[in-house]
């Protein structure tokens, strides 16, 4: 397994272009199954999760072409089940359930199971699909879903931790081809859900309330092909902002949508980071010392759970105490022990991480546990003195396009070492 070897202590300087959003493109790729016509997707990031989704679509019978950042999909004839092994490997693949039901009225996918950031239930997905008239059977680790007909309904999708992003995507994708009107209450408002809605509308779907917690879908008999440019990745942008601030650098991000991560910009400013915006360009500098800042993760438009780990790495460098509270996923603190190996002083008390920042950080071998935890370790490694080896970076390849190339372009001393 590959690792990154990072020689820390160099401020990042220069320009970086943000890629298309992983969390937007995965459900949008699934949505291409809703039509037999050709769909063209642009600004598609080159990630292993996207490659997985391409293979899943192909295993369902779709023809897929991927060239540069453009993916075209033609799902003229599709099956209700794909390659189970592939589906099992990527949690995001749960979002093929909705489109397969919409198009074929039948789907079998493997249960996603738990992962290191906590148990990841799908009860809300199943509740919503059942309300549309689907019969669900769970057998041998698989979800078998069948519907003679899908009928619109009013569905409350809020859960213990708030709305569900992929759950909203799944219900939307089934509802666009259902009979009648579906109202999703407590729908997720994340920009990735908005992007999916916009793609579905371009395919001929009728959706109102886009971007709000109440989505109204009027089913149509069929959808057609569409051409869509995926939104830039707000989590990648926030990761580069944290890395630039951590190294006291001067970095300009291009192709961003800063309105998608206002909560993170607000906290970075509170922490003493200077951010200047010109349209879709953001310049980040840090004029003085970092200041501590408390953060609580929330559904959109609050502080995203997917930036919690990276922000914690930054707060480990800020003299003083910061309290970071995780409200979306339990046990999403796998990065804490690894940050401590680099010298950070962090205590976990329930959903709170108490960060006593400003201790000297020095390089060490660390282990990446999930995608965003890995990004936090890279940020800490870039700021620490000495050499940090981040093992198991396949997690990073799932969600960051050419991360080491982009960092090197900013002057970072980072190399990929091939593992056995
Ligand atoms: C998506 C993102 C992930 C991000 C998360 C929250 C993708 C591919 N992944 O994941 O990067 O961290 O949103 O912003 O887009 N829940 C239930 N029942 C359900 C579904 C979810 O209780 O049926 C709970 C979860 O355990 C969690 C919360 O709802 O506590 C939010 O999860 P959800 O929004 O569903 O996350 P994902 O869509 O899987």
PDB file of C-alpha atoms in Angstrom, residues 152-379:
ATOM      1  CA  UNK A 152     -45.714   9.760  -4.864  1.00  0.00           C
ATOM      2  CA  UNK A 153     -46.065  10.318  -1.124  1.00  0.00           C
ATOM      3  CA  UNK A 154     -45.078  12.749   1.627  1.00  0.00           C
ATOM      4  CA  UNK A 155     -41.920  11.563   3.357  1.00  0.00           C
ATOM      5  CA  UNK A 156     -40.180  12.987   6.422  1.00  0.00           C
ATOM      6  CA  UNK A 157     -36.490  12.173   6.010  1.00  0.00           C
ATOM      7  CA  UNK A 158     -34.989  13.745   9.140  1.00  0.00           C
ATOM      8  CA  UNK A 159     -33.004  11.404  11.380  1.00  0.00           C
ATOM      9  CA  UNK A 160     -31.275  11.533  14.727  1.00  0.00           C
ATOM     10  CA  UNK A 161     -28.413  13.574  13.307  1.00  0.00           C
ATOM     11  CA  UNK A 162     -30.537  15.615  10.897  1.00  0.00           C
ATOM     12  CA  UNK A 163     -31.187  15.054   7.199  1.00  0.00           C
ATOM     13  CA  UNK A 164     -29.445  12.405   5.118  1.00  0.00           C
ATOM     14  CA  UNK A 165     -27.519  13.409   2.000  1.00  0.00           C
ATOM     15  CA  UNK A 166     -27.493  10.144   0.047  1.00  0.00           C
ATOM     16  CA  UNK A 167     -30.928   9.232   1.455  1.00  0.00           C
ATOM     17  CA  UNK A 168     -32.348  12.427  -0.054  1.00  0.00           C
ATOM     18  CA  UNK A 169     -30.553  11.610  -3.332  1.00  0.00           C
ATOM     19  CA  UNK A 170     -32.015   8.096  -3.414  1.00  0.00           C
ATOM     20  CA  UNK A 171     -35.602   9.164  -2.760  1.00  0.00           C
ATOM     21  CA  UNK A 172     -35.310  11.972  -5.309  1.00  0.00           C
ATOM     22  CA  UNK A 173     -34.050   9.604  -7.993  1.00  0.00           C
ATOM     23  CA  UNK A 174     -36.893   7.151  -7.395  1.00  0.00           C
ATOM     24  CA  UNK A 175     -39.529   9.911  -7.135  1.00  0.00           C
ATOM     25  CA  UNK A 176     -38.707  11.631 -10.447  1.00  0.00           C
ATOM     26  CA  UNK A 177     -40.174   8.646 -12.343  1.00  0.00           C
ATOM     27  CA  UNK A 178     -42.962   7.831  -9.826  1.00  0.00           C
ATOM     28  CA  UNK A 179     -46.653   8.473 -10.432  1.00  0.00           C
ATOM     29  CA  UNK A 180     -47.856  11.685  -8.804  1.00  0.00           C
ATOM     30  CA  UNK A 181     -46.282  14.105  -6.369  1.00  0.00           C
ATOM     31  CA  UNK A 182     -43.630  13.314  -3.748  1.00  0.00           C
ATOM     32  CA  UNK A 183     -42.863  15.779  -0.987  1.00  0.00           C
ATOM     33  CA  UNK A 184     -39.586  15.218   0.870  1.00  0.00           C
ATOM     34  CA  UNK A 185     -39.633  16.995   4.239  1.00  0.00           C
ATOM     35  CA  UNK A 186     -36.365  17.597   6.091  1.00  0.00           C
ATOM     36  CA  UNK A 187     -34.457  17.002   2.870  1.00  0.00           C
ATOM     37  CA  UNK A 188     -30.688  17.560   2.900  1.00  0.00           C
ATOM     38  CA  UNK A 189     -29.767  21.034   1.576  1.00  0.00           C
ATOM     39  CA  UNK A 190     -26.103  20.272   0.777  1.00  0.00           C
ATOM     40  CA  UNK A 191     -24.775  21.814  -2.472  1.00  0.00           C
ATOM     41  CA  UNK A 192     -24.225  18.254  -3.754  1.00  0.00           C
ATOM     42  CA  UNK A 193     -27.986  17.573  -3.437  1.00  0.00           C
ATOM     43  CA  UNK A 194     -28.700  20.852  -5.247  1.00  0.00           C
ATOM     44  CA  UNK A 195     -26.305  19.800  -8.029  1.00  0.00           C
ATOM     45  CA  UNK A 196     -28.091  16.462  -8.371  1.00  0.00           C
ATOM     46  CA  UNK A 197     -31.465  18.272  -8.539  1.00  0.00           C
ATOM     47  CA  UNK A 198     -30.102  20.518 -11.263  1.00  0.00           C
ATOM     48  CA  UNK A 199     -28.909  17.531 -13.273  1.00  0.00           C
ATOM     49  CA  UNK A 200     -32.287  15.802 -12.845  1.00  0.00           C
ATOM     50  CA  UNK A 201     -34.102  18.974 -13.963  1.00  0.00           C
ATOM     51  CA  UNK A 202     -31.823  19.118 -17.032  1.00  0.00           C
ATOM     52  CA  UNK A 203     -32.959  15.522 -17.727  1.00  0.00           C
ATOM     53  CA  UNK A 204     -36.590  16.656 -17.667  1.00  0.00           C
ATOM     54  CA  UNK A 205     -37.505  16.054 -14.004  1.00  0.00           C
ATOM     55  CA  UNK A 206     -39.932  18.370 -12.231  1.00  0.00           C
ATOM     56  CA  UNK A 207     -38.549  19.432  -8.850  1.00  0.00           C
ATOM     57  CA  UNK A 208     -39.330  22.549  -6.846  1.00  0.00           C
ATOM     58  CA  UNK A 209     -37.915  23.843  -3.565  1.00  0.00           C
ATOM     59  CA  UNK A 210     -34.354  23.003  -4.689  1.00  0.00           C
ATOM     60  CA  UNK A 211     -31.858  23.940  -1.953  1.00  0.00           C
ATOM     61  CA  UNK A 212     -34.582  24.060   0.716  1.00  0.00           C
ATOM     62  CA  UNK A 213     -35.573  21.385   3.274  1.00  0.00           C
ATOM     63  CA  UNK A 214     -38.836  20.733   1.395  1.00  0.00           C
ATOM     64  CA  UNK A 215     -38.453  19.233  -2.059  1.00  0.00           C
ATOM     65  CA  UNK A 216     -41.534  18.678  -4.204  1.00  0.00           C
ATOM     66  CA  UNK A 217     -41.152  16.218  -7.061  1.00  0.00           C
ATOM     67  CA  UNK A 218     -43.829  15.737  -9.704  1.00  0.00           C
ATOM     68  CA  UNK A 219     -43.171  12.432 -11.403  1.00  0.00           C
ATOM     69  CA  UNK A 220     -42.783  12.280 -15.189  1.00  0.00           C
ATOM     70  CA  UNK A 221     -43.065   9.177 -17.420  1.00  0.00           C
ATOM     71  CA  UNK A 222     -39.495   9.391 -18.689  1.00  0.00           C
ATOM     72  CA  UNK A 223     -36.308  11.420 -18.629  1.00  0.00           C
ATOM     73  CA  UNK A 224     -33.891  12.306 -21.412  1.00  0.00           C
ATOM     74  CA  UNK A 225     -30.143  12.783 -21.769  1.00  0.00           C
ATOM     75  CA  UNK A 226     -28.424  15.907 -20.391  1.00  0.00           C
ATOM     76  CA  UNK A 227     -25.107  17.713 -20.317  1.00  0.00           C
ATOM     77  CA  UNK A 228     -23.942  18.849 -16.900  1.00  0.00           C
ATOM     78  CA  UNK A 229     -20.903  20.444 -15.281  1.00  0.00           C
ATOM     79  CA  UNK A 230     -20.299  19.169 -11.745  1.00  0.00           C
ATOM     80  CA  UNK A 231     -19.786  21.756  -8.975  1.00  0.00           C
ATOM     81  CA  UNK A 232     -16.275  22.267  -7.590  1.00  0.00           C
ATOM     82  CA  UNK A 233     -15.367  20.201  -4.530  1.00  0.00           C
ATOM     83  CA  UNK A 234     -15.944  22.328  -1.428  1.00  0.00           C
ATOM     84  CA  UNK A 235     -14.181  19.792   0.813  1.00  0.00           C
ATOM     85  CA  UNK A 236     -11.057  19.809  -1.348  1.00  0.00           C
ATOM     86  CA  UNK A 237     -11.104  23.623  -1.305  1.00  0.00           C
ATOM     87  CA  UNK A 238     -11.386  23.671   2.511  1.00  0.00           C
ATOM     88  CA  UNK A 239      -8.556  21.138   2.794  1.00  0.00           C
ATOM     89  CA  UNK A 240      -6.228  23.397   0.775  1.00  0.00           C
ATOM     90  CA  UNK A 241      -7.308  26.414   2.838  1.00  0.00           C
ATOM     91  CA  UNK A 242      -6.401  24.583   6.059  1.00  0.00           C
ATOM     92  CA  UNK A 243      -3.093  23.383   4.599  1.00  0.00           C
ATOM     93  CA  UNK A 244      -2.149  26.900   3.459  1.00  0.00           C
ATOM     94  CA  UNK A 245      -3.051  28.353   6.868  1.00  0.00           C
ATOM     95  CA  UNK A 246      -1.230  25.577   8.749  1.00  0.00           C
ATOM     96  CA  UNK A 247       2.020  26.233   6.868  1.00  0.00           C
ATOM     97  CA  UNK A 248       1.656  30.042   7.026  1.00  0.00           C
ATOM     98  CA  UNK A 249       1.604  30.062   3.263  1.00  0.00           C
ATOM     99  CA  UNK A 250       0.125  32.245   0.533  1.00  0.00           C
ATOM    100  CA  UNK A 251      -2.107  30.226  -1.752  1.00  0.00           C
ATOM    101  CA  UNK A 252      -4.671  31.221  -4.355  1.00  0.00           C
ATOM    102  CA  UNK A 253      -7.468  28.740  -5.033  1.00  0.00           C
ATOM    103  CA  UNK A 254      -9.123  28.891  -8.443  1.00  0.00           C
ATOM    104  CA  UNK A 255     -12.524  27.610  -9.541  1.00  0.00           C
ATOM    105  CA  UNK A 256     -14.201  27.621  -6.137  1.00  0.00           C
ATOM    106  CA  UNK A 257     -17.753  28.379  -5.005  1.00  0.00           C
ATOM    107  CA  UNK A 258     -17.022  30.088  -1.643  1.00  0.00           C
ATOM    108  CA  UNK A 259     -20.756  30.385  -0.876  1.00  0.00           C
ATOM    109  CA  UNK A 260     -20.715  26.579  -0.466  1.00  0.00           C
ATOM    110  CA  UNK A 261     -18.359  26.733   2.524  1.00  0.00           C
ATOM    111  CA  UNK A 262     -19.201  29.998   4.250  1.00  0.00           C
ATOM    112  CA  UNK A 263     -19.173  28.292   7.681  1.00  0.00           C
ATOM    113  CA  UNK A 264     -15.569  27.155   7.178  1.00  0.00           C
ATOM    114  CA  UNK A 265     -14.450  30.578   5.897  1.00  0.00           C
ATOM    115  CA  UNK A 266     -16.032  32.160   8.964  1.00  0.00           C
ATOM    116  CA  UNK A 267     -14.144  29.845  11.348  1.00  0.00           C
ATOM    117  CA  UNK A 268     -10.865  30.280   9.475  1.00  0.00           C
ATOM    118  CA  UNK A 269     -11.196  34.070   9.807  1.00  0.00           C
ATOM    119  CA  UNK A 270     -11.961  33.660  13.515  1.00  0.00           C
ATOM    120  CA  UNK A 271      -8.739  31.630  13.738  1.00  0.00           C
ATOM    121  CA  UNK A 272      -6.738  34.539  12.313  1.00  0.00           C
ATOM    122  CA  UNK A 273      -6.557  33.409   8.689  1.00  0.00           C
ATOM    123  CA  UNK A 274      -6.947  36.078   6.010  1.00  0.00           C
ATOM    124  CA  UNK A 275      -9.098  35.176   3.035  1.00  0.00           C
ATOM    125  CA  UNK A 276      -9.647  37.504   0.104  1.00  0.00           C
ATOM    126  CA  UNK A 277     -12.286  36.619  -2.456  1.00  0.00           C
ATOM    127  CA  UNK A 278     -12.435  37.705  -6.085  1.00  0.00           C
ATOM    128  CA  UNK A 279     -15.294  35.908  -7.800  1.00  0.00           C
ATOM    129  CA  UNK A 280     -14.417  32.220  -7.843  1.00  0.00           C
ATOM    130  CA  UNK A 281     -10.844  32.849  -6.650  1.00  0.00           C
ATOM    131  CA  UNK A 282      -9.761  32.795  -2.999  1.00  0.00           C
ATOM    132  CA  UNK A 283      -6.394  33.950  -1.717  1.00  0.00           C
ATOM    133  CA  UNK A 284      -5.463  32.628   1.704  1.00  0.00           C
ATOM    134  CA  UNK A 285      -2.674  34.025   3.892  1.00  0.00           C
ATOM    135  CA  UNK A 286      -1.981  34.083   7.581  1.00  0.00           C
ATOM    136  CA  UNK A 287      -0.598  37.407   8.783  1.00  0.00           C
ATOM    137  CA  UNK A 288       0.050  36.434  12.422  1.00  0.00           C
ATOM    138  CA  UNK A 289      -0.358  33.621  14.918  1.00  0.00           C
ATOM    139  CA  UNK A 290      -3.304  31.258  14.728  1.00  0.00           C
ATOM    140  CA  UNK A 291      -6.051  31.736  17.287  1.00  0.00           C
ATOM    141  CA  UNK A 292      -8.140  28.928  18.771  1.00  0.00           C
ATOM    142  CA  UNK A 293     -11.722  28.472  17.515  1.00  0.00           C
ATOM    143  CA  UNK A 294     -14.539  26.176  18.630  1.00  0.00           C
ATOM    144  CA  UNK A 295     -16.397  24.235  15.977  1.00  0.00           C
ATOM    145  CA  UNK A 296     -19.507  22.030  15.953  1.00  0.00           C
ATOM    146  CA  UNK A 297     -20.293  19.974  12.870  1.00  0.00           C
ATOM    147  CA  UNK A 298     -23.804  20.367  11.508  1.00  0.00           C
ATOM    148  CA  UNK A 299     -25.800  19.646   8.388  1.00  0.00           C
ATOM    149  CA  UNK A 300     -25.446  22.276   5.626  1.00  0.00           C
ATOM    150  CA  UNK A 301     -25.083  25.299   5.924  1.00  0.00           C
ATOM    151  CA  UNK A 302     -23.288  24.548   9.186  1.00  0.00           C
ATOM    152  CA  UNK A 303     -19.668  23.441   9.532  1.00  0.00           C
ATOM    153  CA  UNK A 304     -19.269  20.198   7.501  1.00  0.00           C
ATOM    154  CA  UNK A 305     -18.255  16.972   9.224  1.00  0.00           C
ATOM    155  CA  UNK A 306     -16.001  16.323   6.211  1.00  0.00           C
ATOM    156  CA  UNK A 307     -13.764  19.264   7.237  1.00  0.00           C
ATOM    157  CA  UNK A 308     -13.697  18.487  10.960  1.00  0.00           C
ATOM    158  CA  UNK A 309     -10.443  16.498  10.881  1.00  0.00           C
ATOM    159  CA  UNK A 310      -8.577  19.022   8.706  1.00  0.00           C
ATOM    160  CA  UNK A 311      -9.684  21.909  10.919  1.00  0.00           C
ATOM    161  CA  UNK A 312      -8.561  19.979  13.990  1.00  0.00           C
ATOM    162  CA  UNK A 313      -5.084  19.603  12.477  1.00  0.00           C
ATOM    163  CA  UNK A 314      -5.031  23.388  12.088  1.00  0.00           C
ATOM    164  CA  UNK A 315      -6.278  24.012  15.635  1.00  0.00           C
ATOM    165  CA  UNK A 316      -3.508  21.748  16.977  1.00  0.00           C
ATOM    166  CA  UNK A 317      -1.175  24.562  15.833  1.00  0.00           C
ATOM    167  CA  UNK A 318      -3.187  27.412  17.401  1.00  0.00           C
ATOM    168  CA  UNK A 319      -1.943  28.366  20.892  1.00  0.00           C
ATOM    169  CA  UNK A 320      -4.890  27.991  23.313  1.00  0.00           C
ATOM    170  CA  UNK A 321      -7.849  25.654  23.676  1.00  0.00           C
ATOM    171  CA  UNK A 322     -10.306  24.780  20.903  1.00  0.00           C
ATOM    172  CA  UNK A 323     -13.302  22.501  21.383  1.00  0.00           C
ATOM    173  CA  UNK A 324     -14.310  20.539  18.310  1.00  0.00           C
ATOM    174  CA  UNK A 325     -17.684  18.824  18.561  1.00  0.00           C
ATOM    175  CA  UNK A 326     -18.744  16.109  16.133  1.00  0.00           C
ATOM    176  CA  UNK A 327     -22.529  15.894  15.815  1.00  0.00           C
ATOM    177  CA  UNK A 328     -22.982  13.987  12.548  1.00  0.00           C
ATOM    178  CA  UNK A 329     -20.976  10.761  12.904  1.00  0.00           C
ATOM    179  CA  UNK A 330     -20.109   9.105  16.182  1.00  0.00           C
ATOM    180  CA  UNK A 331     -16.489   7.950  16.478  1.00  0.00           C
ATOM    181  CA  UNK A 332     -15.259  10.231  13.728  1.00  0.00           C
ATOM    182  CA  UNK A 333     -12.138  10.972  15.756  1.00  0.00           C
ATOM    183  CA  UNK A 334      -9.821   8.292  14.359  1.00  0.00           C
ATOM    184  CA  UNK A 335      -7.329  10.988  13.380  1.00  0.00           C
ATOM    185  CA  UNK A 336      -6.888  12.155  16.993  1.00  0.00           C
ATOM    186  CA  UNK A 337      -4.515   9.391  18.091  1.00  0.00           C
ATOM    187  CA  UNK A 338      -2.445   9.882  14.930  1.00  0.00           C
ATOM    188  CA  UNK A 339      -2.297  13.673  15.344  1.00  0.00           C
ATOM    189  CA  UNK A 340      -1.061  13.034  18.883  1.00  0.00           C
ATOM    190  CA  UNK A 341       1.787  10.934  17.486  1.00  0.00           C
ATOM    191  CA  UNK A 342       2.905  14.124  15.744  1.00  0.00           C
ATOM    192  CA  UNK A 343       2.871  16.001  19.059  1.00  0.00           C
ATOM    193  CA  UNK A 344      -0.686  17.362  19.257  1.00  0.00           C
ATOM    194  CA  UNK A 345      -2.370  17.477  22.664  1.00  0.00           C
ATOM    195  CA  UNK A 346      -6.008  16.397  22.240  1.00  0.00           C
ATOM    196  CA  UNK A 347      -8.444  14.814  24.699  1.00  0.00           C
ATOM    197  CA  UNK A 348     -11.719  13.204  23.635  1.00  0.00           C
ATOM    198  CA  UNK A 349     -14.757  13.580  25.881  1.00  0.00           C
ATOM    199  CA  UNK A 350     -17.833  12.095  24.238  1.00  0.00           C
ATOM    200  CA  UNK A 351     -18.515  14.006  21.029  1.00  0.00           C
ATOM    201  CA  UNK A 352     -15.975  16.710  21.978  1.00  0.00           C
ATOM    202  CA  UNK A 353     -12.298  16.874  21.172  1.00  0.00           C
ATOM    203  CA  UNK A 354     -10.475  19.324  23.413  1.00  0.00           C
ATOM    204  CA  UNK A 355      -7.455  20.562  21.508  1.00  0.00           C
ATOM    205  CA  UNK A 356      -4.670  22.236  23.490  1.00  0.00           C
ATOM    206  CA  UNK A 357      -3.016  23.854  20.536  1.00  0.00           C
ATOM    207  CA  UNK A 358       0.388  25.306  19.951  1.00  0.00           C
ATOM    208  CA  UNK A 359       2.541  22.357  21.079  1.00  0.00           C
ATOM    209  CA  UNK A 360       5.530  21.779  18.790  1.00  0.00           C
ATOM    210  CA  UNK A 361       4.695  19.169  16.161  1.00  0.00           C
ATOM    211  CA  UNK A 362       7.354  16.888  14.738  1.00  0.00           C
ATOM    212  CA  UNK A 363       7.226  14.254  12.015  1.00  0.00           C
ATOM    213  CA  UNK A 364       6.396  10.592  12.730  1.00  0.00           C
ATOM    214  CA  UNK A 365       4.975   7.572  10.912  1.00  0.00           C
ATOM    215  CA  UNK A 366       1.157   7.733  11.020  1.00  0.00           C
ATOM    216  CA  UNK A 367      -1.699   5.636   9.701  1.00  0.00           C
ATOM    217  CA  UNK A 368      -4.574   7.033   7.634  1.00  0.00           C
ATOM    218  CA  UNK A 369      -7.937   5.591   8.709  1.00  0.00           C
ATOM    219  CA  UNK A 370     -10.448   7.277   6.420  1.00  0.00           C
ATOM    220  CA  UNK A 371     -10.509   9.849   3.673  1.00  0.00           C
ATOM    221  CA  UNK A 372     -10.736  13.099   5.642  1.00  0.00           C
ATOM    222  CA  UNK A 373      -8.631  11.795   8.557  1.00  0.00           C
ATOM    223  CA  UNK A 374      -5.882  11.177   5.992  1.00  0.00           C
ATOM    224  CA  UNK A 375      -6.144  14.753   4.768  1.00  0.00           C
ATOM    225  CA  UNK A 376      -5.743  15.976   8.360  1.00  0.00           C
ATOM    226  CA  UNK A 377      -2.549  13.937   8.732  1.00  0.00           C
ATOM    227  CA  UNK A 378      -1.156  15.388   5.497  1.00  0.00           C
ATOM    228  CA  UNK A 379      -1.874  18.927   6.757  1.00  0.00           C
TER     229      UNK A 379
END
